[in-house]
CSV table of C-alpha atoms in Angstrom, one decimal:
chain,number,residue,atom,x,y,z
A,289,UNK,CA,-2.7,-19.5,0.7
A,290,UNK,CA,-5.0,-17.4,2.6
A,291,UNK,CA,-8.5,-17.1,0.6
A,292,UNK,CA,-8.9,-13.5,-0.9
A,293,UNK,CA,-4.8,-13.5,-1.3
A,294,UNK,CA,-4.1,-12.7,-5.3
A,295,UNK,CA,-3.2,-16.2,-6.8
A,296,UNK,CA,-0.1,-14.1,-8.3
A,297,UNK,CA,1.3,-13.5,-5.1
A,298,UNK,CA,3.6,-15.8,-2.7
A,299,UNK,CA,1.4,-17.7,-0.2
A,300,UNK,CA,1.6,-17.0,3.5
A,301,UNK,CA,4.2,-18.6,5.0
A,302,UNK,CA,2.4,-20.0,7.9
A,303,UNK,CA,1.4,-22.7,5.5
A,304,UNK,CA,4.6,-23.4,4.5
A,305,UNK,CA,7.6,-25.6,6.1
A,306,UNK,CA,10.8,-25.6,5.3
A,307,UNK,CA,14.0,-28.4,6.1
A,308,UNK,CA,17.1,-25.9,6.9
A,309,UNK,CA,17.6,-21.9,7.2
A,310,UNK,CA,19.3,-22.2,3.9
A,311,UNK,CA,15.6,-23.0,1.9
A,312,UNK,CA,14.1,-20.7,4.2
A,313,UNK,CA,16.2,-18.0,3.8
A,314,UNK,CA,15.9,-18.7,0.0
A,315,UNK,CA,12.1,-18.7,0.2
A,316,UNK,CA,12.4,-15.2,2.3
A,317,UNK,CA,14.6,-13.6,-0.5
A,318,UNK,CA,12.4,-14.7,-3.4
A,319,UNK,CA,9.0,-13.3,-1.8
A,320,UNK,CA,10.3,-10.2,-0.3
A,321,UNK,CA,11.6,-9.2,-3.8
A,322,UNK,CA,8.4,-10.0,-5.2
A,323,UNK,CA,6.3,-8.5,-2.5
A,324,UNK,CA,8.5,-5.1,-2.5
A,325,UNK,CA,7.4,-4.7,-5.7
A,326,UNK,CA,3.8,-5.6,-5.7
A,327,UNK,CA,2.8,-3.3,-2.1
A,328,UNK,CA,4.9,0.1,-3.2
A,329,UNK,CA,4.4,0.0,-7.2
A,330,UNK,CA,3.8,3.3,-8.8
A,331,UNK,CA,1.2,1.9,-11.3
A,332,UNK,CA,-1.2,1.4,-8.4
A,333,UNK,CA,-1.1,5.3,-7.4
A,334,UNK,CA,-1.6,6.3,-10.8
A,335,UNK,CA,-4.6,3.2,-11.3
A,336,UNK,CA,-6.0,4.7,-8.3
A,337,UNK,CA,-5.9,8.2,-9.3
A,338,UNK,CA,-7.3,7.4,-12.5
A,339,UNK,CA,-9.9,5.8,-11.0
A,340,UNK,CA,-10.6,8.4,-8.4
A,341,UNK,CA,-10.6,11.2,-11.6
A,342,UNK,CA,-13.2,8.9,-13.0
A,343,UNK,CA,-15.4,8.7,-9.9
A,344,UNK,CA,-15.1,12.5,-9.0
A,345,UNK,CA,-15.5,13.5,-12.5
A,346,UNK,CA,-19.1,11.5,-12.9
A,347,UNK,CA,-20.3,11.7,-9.5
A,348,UNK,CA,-20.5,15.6,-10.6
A,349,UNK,CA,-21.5,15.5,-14.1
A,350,UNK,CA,-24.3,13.8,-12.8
A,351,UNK,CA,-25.5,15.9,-10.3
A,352,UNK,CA,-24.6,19.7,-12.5
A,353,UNK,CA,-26.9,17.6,-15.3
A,354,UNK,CA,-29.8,16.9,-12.7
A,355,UNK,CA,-29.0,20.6,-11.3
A,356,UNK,CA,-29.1,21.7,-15.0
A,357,UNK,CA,-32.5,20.2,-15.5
A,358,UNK,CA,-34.0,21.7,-12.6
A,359,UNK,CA,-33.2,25.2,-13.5
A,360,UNK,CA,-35.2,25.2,-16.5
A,361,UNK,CA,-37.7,27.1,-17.1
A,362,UNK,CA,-40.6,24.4,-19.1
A,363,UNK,CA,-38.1,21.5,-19.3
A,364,UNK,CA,-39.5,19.3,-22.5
A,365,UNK,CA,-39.6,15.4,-22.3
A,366,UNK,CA,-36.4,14.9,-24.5
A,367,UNK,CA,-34.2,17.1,-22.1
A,368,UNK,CA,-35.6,14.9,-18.6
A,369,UNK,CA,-34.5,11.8,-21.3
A,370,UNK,CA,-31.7,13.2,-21.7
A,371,UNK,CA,-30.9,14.4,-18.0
A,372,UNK,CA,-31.8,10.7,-17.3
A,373,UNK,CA,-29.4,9.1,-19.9
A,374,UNK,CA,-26.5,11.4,-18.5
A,375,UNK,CA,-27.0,10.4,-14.6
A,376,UNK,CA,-27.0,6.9,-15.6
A,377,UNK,CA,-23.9,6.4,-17.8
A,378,UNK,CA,-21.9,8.9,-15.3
A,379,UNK,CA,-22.9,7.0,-12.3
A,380,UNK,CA,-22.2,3.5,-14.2
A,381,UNK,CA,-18.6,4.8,-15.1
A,382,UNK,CA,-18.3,6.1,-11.4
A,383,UNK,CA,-18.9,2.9,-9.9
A,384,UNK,CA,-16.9,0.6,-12.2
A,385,UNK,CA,-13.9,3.1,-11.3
A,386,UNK,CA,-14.6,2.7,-7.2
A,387,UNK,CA,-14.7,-1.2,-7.9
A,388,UNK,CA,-11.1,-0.6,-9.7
A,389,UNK,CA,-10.0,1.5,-6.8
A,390,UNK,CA,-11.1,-1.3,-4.5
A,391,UNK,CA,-9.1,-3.7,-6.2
A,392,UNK,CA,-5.9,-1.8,-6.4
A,393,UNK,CA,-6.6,-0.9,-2.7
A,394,UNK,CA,-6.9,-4.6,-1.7
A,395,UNK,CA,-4.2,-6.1,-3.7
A,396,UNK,CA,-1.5,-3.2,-2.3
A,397,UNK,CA,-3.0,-4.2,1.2
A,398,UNK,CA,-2.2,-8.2,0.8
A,399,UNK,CA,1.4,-7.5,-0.7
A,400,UNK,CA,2.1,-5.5,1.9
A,401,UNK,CA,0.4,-8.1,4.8
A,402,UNK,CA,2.7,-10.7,3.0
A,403,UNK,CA,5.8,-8.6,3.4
A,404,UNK,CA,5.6,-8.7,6.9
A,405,UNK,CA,4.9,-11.4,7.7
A,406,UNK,CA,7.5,-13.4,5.3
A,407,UNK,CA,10.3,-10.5,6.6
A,408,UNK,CA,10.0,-11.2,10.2
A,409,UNK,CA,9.6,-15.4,9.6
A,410,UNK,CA,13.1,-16.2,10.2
A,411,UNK,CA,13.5,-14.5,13.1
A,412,UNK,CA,10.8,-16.4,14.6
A,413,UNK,CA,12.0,-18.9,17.2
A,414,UNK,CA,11.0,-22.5,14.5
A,415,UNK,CA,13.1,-20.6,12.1
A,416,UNK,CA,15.7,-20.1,13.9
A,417,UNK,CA,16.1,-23.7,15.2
A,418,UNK,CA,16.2,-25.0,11.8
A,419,UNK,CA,19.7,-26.5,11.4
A,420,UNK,CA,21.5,-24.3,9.2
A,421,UNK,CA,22.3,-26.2,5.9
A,422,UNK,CA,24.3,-24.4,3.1
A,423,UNK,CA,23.2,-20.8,3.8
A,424,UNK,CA,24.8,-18.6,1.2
A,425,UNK,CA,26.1,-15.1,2.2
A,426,UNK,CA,24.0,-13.0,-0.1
A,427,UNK,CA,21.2,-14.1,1.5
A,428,UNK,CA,22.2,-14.9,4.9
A,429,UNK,CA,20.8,-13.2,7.9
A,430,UNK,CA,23.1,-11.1,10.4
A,431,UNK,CA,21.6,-13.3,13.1
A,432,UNK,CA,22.8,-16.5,10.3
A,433,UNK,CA,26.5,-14.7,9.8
A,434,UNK,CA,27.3,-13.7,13.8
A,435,UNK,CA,26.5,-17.3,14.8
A,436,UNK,CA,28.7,-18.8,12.3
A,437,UNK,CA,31.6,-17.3,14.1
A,438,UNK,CA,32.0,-13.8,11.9
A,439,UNK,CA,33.4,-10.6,13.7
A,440,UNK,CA,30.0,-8.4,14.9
A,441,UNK,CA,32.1,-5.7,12.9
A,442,UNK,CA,31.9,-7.3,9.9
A,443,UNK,CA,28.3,-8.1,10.4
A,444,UNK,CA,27.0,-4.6,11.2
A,445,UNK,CA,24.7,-2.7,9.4
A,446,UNK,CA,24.2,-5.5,6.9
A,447,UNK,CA,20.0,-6.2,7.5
A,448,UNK,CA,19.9,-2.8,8.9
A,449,UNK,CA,21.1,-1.0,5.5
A,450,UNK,CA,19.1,-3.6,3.4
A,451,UNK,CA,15.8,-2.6,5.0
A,452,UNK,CA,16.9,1.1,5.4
A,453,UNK,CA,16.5,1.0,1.5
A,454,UNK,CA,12.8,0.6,1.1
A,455,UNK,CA,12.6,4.3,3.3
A,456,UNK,CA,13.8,5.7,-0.1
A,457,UNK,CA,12.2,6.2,-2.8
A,458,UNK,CA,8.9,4.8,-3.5
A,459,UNK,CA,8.2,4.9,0.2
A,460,UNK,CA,8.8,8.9,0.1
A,461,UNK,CA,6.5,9.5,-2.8
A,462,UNK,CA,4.0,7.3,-1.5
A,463,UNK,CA,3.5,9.7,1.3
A,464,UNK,CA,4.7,12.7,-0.3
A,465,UNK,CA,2.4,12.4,-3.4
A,466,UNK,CA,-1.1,11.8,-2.1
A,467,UNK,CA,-1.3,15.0,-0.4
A,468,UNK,CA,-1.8,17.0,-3.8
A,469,UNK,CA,-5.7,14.8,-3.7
A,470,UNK,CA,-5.8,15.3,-0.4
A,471,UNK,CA,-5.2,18.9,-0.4
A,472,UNK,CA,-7.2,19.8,-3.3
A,473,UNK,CA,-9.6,17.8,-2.0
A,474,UNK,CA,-10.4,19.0,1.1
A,475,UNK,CA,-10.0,22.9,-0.5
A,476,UNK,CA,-13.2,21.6,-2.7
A,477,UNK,CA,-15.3,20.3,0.0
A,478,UNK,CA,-14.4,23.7,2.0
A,479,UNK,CA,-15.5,26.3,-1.2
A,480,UNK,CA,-18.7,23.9,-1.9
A,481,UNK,CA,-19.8,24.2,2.1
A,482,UNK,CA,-18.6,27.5,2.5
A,483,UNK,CA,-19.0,29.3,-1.2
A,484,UNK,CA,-22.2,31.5,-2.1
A,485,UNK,CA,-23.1,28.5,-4.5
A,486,UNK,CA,-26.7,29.4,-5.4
A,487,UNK,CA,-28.5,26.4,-2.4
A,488,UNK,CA,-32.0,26.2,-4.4
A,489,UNK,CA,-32.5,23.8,-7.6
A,490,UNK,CA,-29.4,23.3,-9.4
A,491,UNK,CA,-27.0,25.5,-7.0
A,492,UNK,CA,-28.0,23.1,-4.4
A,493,UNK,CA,-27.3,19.9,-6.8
A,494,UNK,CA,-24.1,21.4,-7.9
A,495,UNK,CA,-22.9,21.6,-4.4
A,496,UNK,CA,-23.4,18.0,-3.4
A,497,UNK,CA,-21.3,17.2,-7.0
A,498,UNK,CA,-18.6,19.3,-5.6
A,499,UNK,CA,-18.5,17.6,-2.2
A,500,UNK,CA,-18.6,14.4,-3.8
A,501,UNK,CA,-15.8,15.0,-6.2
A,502,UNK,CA,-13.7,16.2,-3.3
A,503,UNK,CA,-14.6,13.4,-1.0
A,504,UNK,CA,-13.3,11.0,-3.3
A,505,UNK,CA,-9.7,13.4,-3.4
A,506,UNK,CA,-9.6,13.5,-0.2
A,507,UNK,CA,-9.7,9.9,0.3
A,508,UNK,CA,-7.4,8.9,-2.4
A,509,UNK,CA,-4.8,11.1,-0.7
A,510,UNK,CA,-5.7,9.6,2.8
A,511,UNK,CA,-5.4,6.5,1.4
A,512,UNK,CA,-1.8,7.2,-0.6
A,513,UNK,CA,-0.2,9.1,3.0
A,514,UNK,CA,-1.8,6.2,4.9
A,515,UNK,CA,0.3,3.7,2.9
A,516,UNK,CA,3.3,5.2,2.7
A,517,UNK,CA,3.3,5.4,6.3
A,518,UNK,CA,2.5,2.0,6.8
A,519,UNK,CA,5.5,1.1,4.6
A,520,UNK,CA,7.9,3.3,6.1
A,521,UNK,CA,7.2,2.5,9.8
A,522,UNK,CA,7.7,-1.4,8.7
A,523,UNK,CA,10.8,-0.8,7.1
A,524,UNK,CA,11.8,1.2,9.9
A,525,UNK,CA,11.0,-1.2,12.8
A,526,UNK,CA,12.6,-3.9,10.7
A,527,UNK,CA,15.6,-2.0,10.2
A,528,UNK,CA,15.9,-1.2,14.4
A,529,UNK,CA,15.1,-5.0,14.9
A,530,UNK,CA,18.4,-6.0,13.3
A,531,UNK,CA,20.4,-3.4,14.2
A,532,UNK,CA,19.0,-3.9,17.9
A,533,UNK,CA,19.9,-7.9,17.2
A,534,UNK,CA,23.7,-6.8,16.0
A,535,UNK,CA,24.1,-4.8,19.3
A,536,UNK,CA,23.4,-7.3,21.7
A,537,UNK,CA,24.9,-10.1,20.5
A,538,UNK,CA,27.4,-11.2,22.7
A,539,UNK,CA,31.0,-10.2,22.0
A,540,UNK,CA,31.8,-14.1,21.3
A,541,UNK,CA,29.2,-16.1,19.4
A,542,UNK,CA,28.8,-19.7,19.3
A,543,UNK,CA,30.2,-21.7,16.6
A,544,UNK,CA,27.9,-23.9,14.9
């Protein structure tokens, strides 16, 4: 397994070996299920929005408290201990929240690394000179089912429509969702750069709050489209791959 790969998740398969198509194939089928699920789950956009809430939220309590304190008139020790106490626990909780985001980030980033590489192993040249073994139909390849012999007909749009399905769905929302963040996010930084926010003392602190909190929007929503897209266009490419295998194969296979 590749260091920094979650222990939870299948290893790369670059380390791995396998006898016949058949275990392969069986390998392939067990991790992409897994790894479909891990790259494109819906707790990890609501993790990360949580977490982005968290660090917008006290990236700009802290800076309207340090704003709040500068626009007083004969600020007394207990309200700069106080001031103090507030900038410390917000910024605390901020960055404990960015180290969650970073791990949600970075474990959606090696699922989905392992899904492509474990979905485009067997049609890697070692793979496919593996000698077949007892390669089941459920899990066969179309490459597996034309050169046993079966009608092209038959065969066609079998790995197209199975990879056509992660375009649905969780793929969809993944780059439809994220641009409510982004959005809002970028309308934020726009009003605190552009507003007639007071730019002396606390206005002025109360501004870079604002532009932090919609920083961190606007990259949880670049982050969320990004994603999706990244998802999409592998489904997509592995979807013409097979179909563009099914068309060219010749009109009368080998038998094995």
């Amino acid at each position: 397994m590749n260091a920094g790969n979650p222990p939870d998740l299948p290893p790369d398969p670059r380390t791995l070996s396998w006898y016949d198509r058949a275990g392969l194939l069986s390998s392939v089928a067990a991790a992409t299920d897994v790894l479909a699920r891990r790259s494109m789950a819906l707790r990890n956009m609501l993790w990360a929005g949580l977490a982005t809430a968290v660090v917008a939220g006290g990236w700009l309590v802290a800076w309207a408290g340090l704003g709040w304190y500068l626009d007083l008139d004969n600020p007394q020790g207990g309200d700069l201990l106080v001031v103090v106490l507030l900038m410390a626990v917000s910024f605390l909780a901020a960055a404990v929240a960015a180290a969650v985001f970073v791990r949600v980030v970075k474990r959606g980033s090696a699922a989905q690394r392992l899904l492509e590489a474990w979905t485009r192993l067997d049609r890697l040249a070692p793979a496919r000179s593996l000698p077949p073994g007892n390669v089941q139909q459920p899990l066969a390849s179309t490459w597996d089912l034309m050169r046993s012999g079966q009608s092209w007909k038959n065969t066609v749009p079998l790995d197209g429509r199975r990879y056509l399905v992660f375009l649905s769905g969780k793929s969809l929302m993944w780059m439809m969702a994220p641009v409510v963040p982004l959005m809002m996010g970028v309308v934020l930084v726009l009003v605190a750069l552009t507003g007639d926010l007071d730019r002396e003392d606390g206005g002025f602190c109360l501004q870079i709050g604002v532009v932090g909190g919609g920083s961190a929007f606007a990259a949880l929503g670049l982050w969320g489209v990004g994603k999706g897209l990244r998802h999409y266009a592998w489904a997509l490419g592995e979807a013409r791959a097979r179909v563009s295998e099914e068309k060219s194969w010749p009109s009368a296979p080998a038998q094995w």
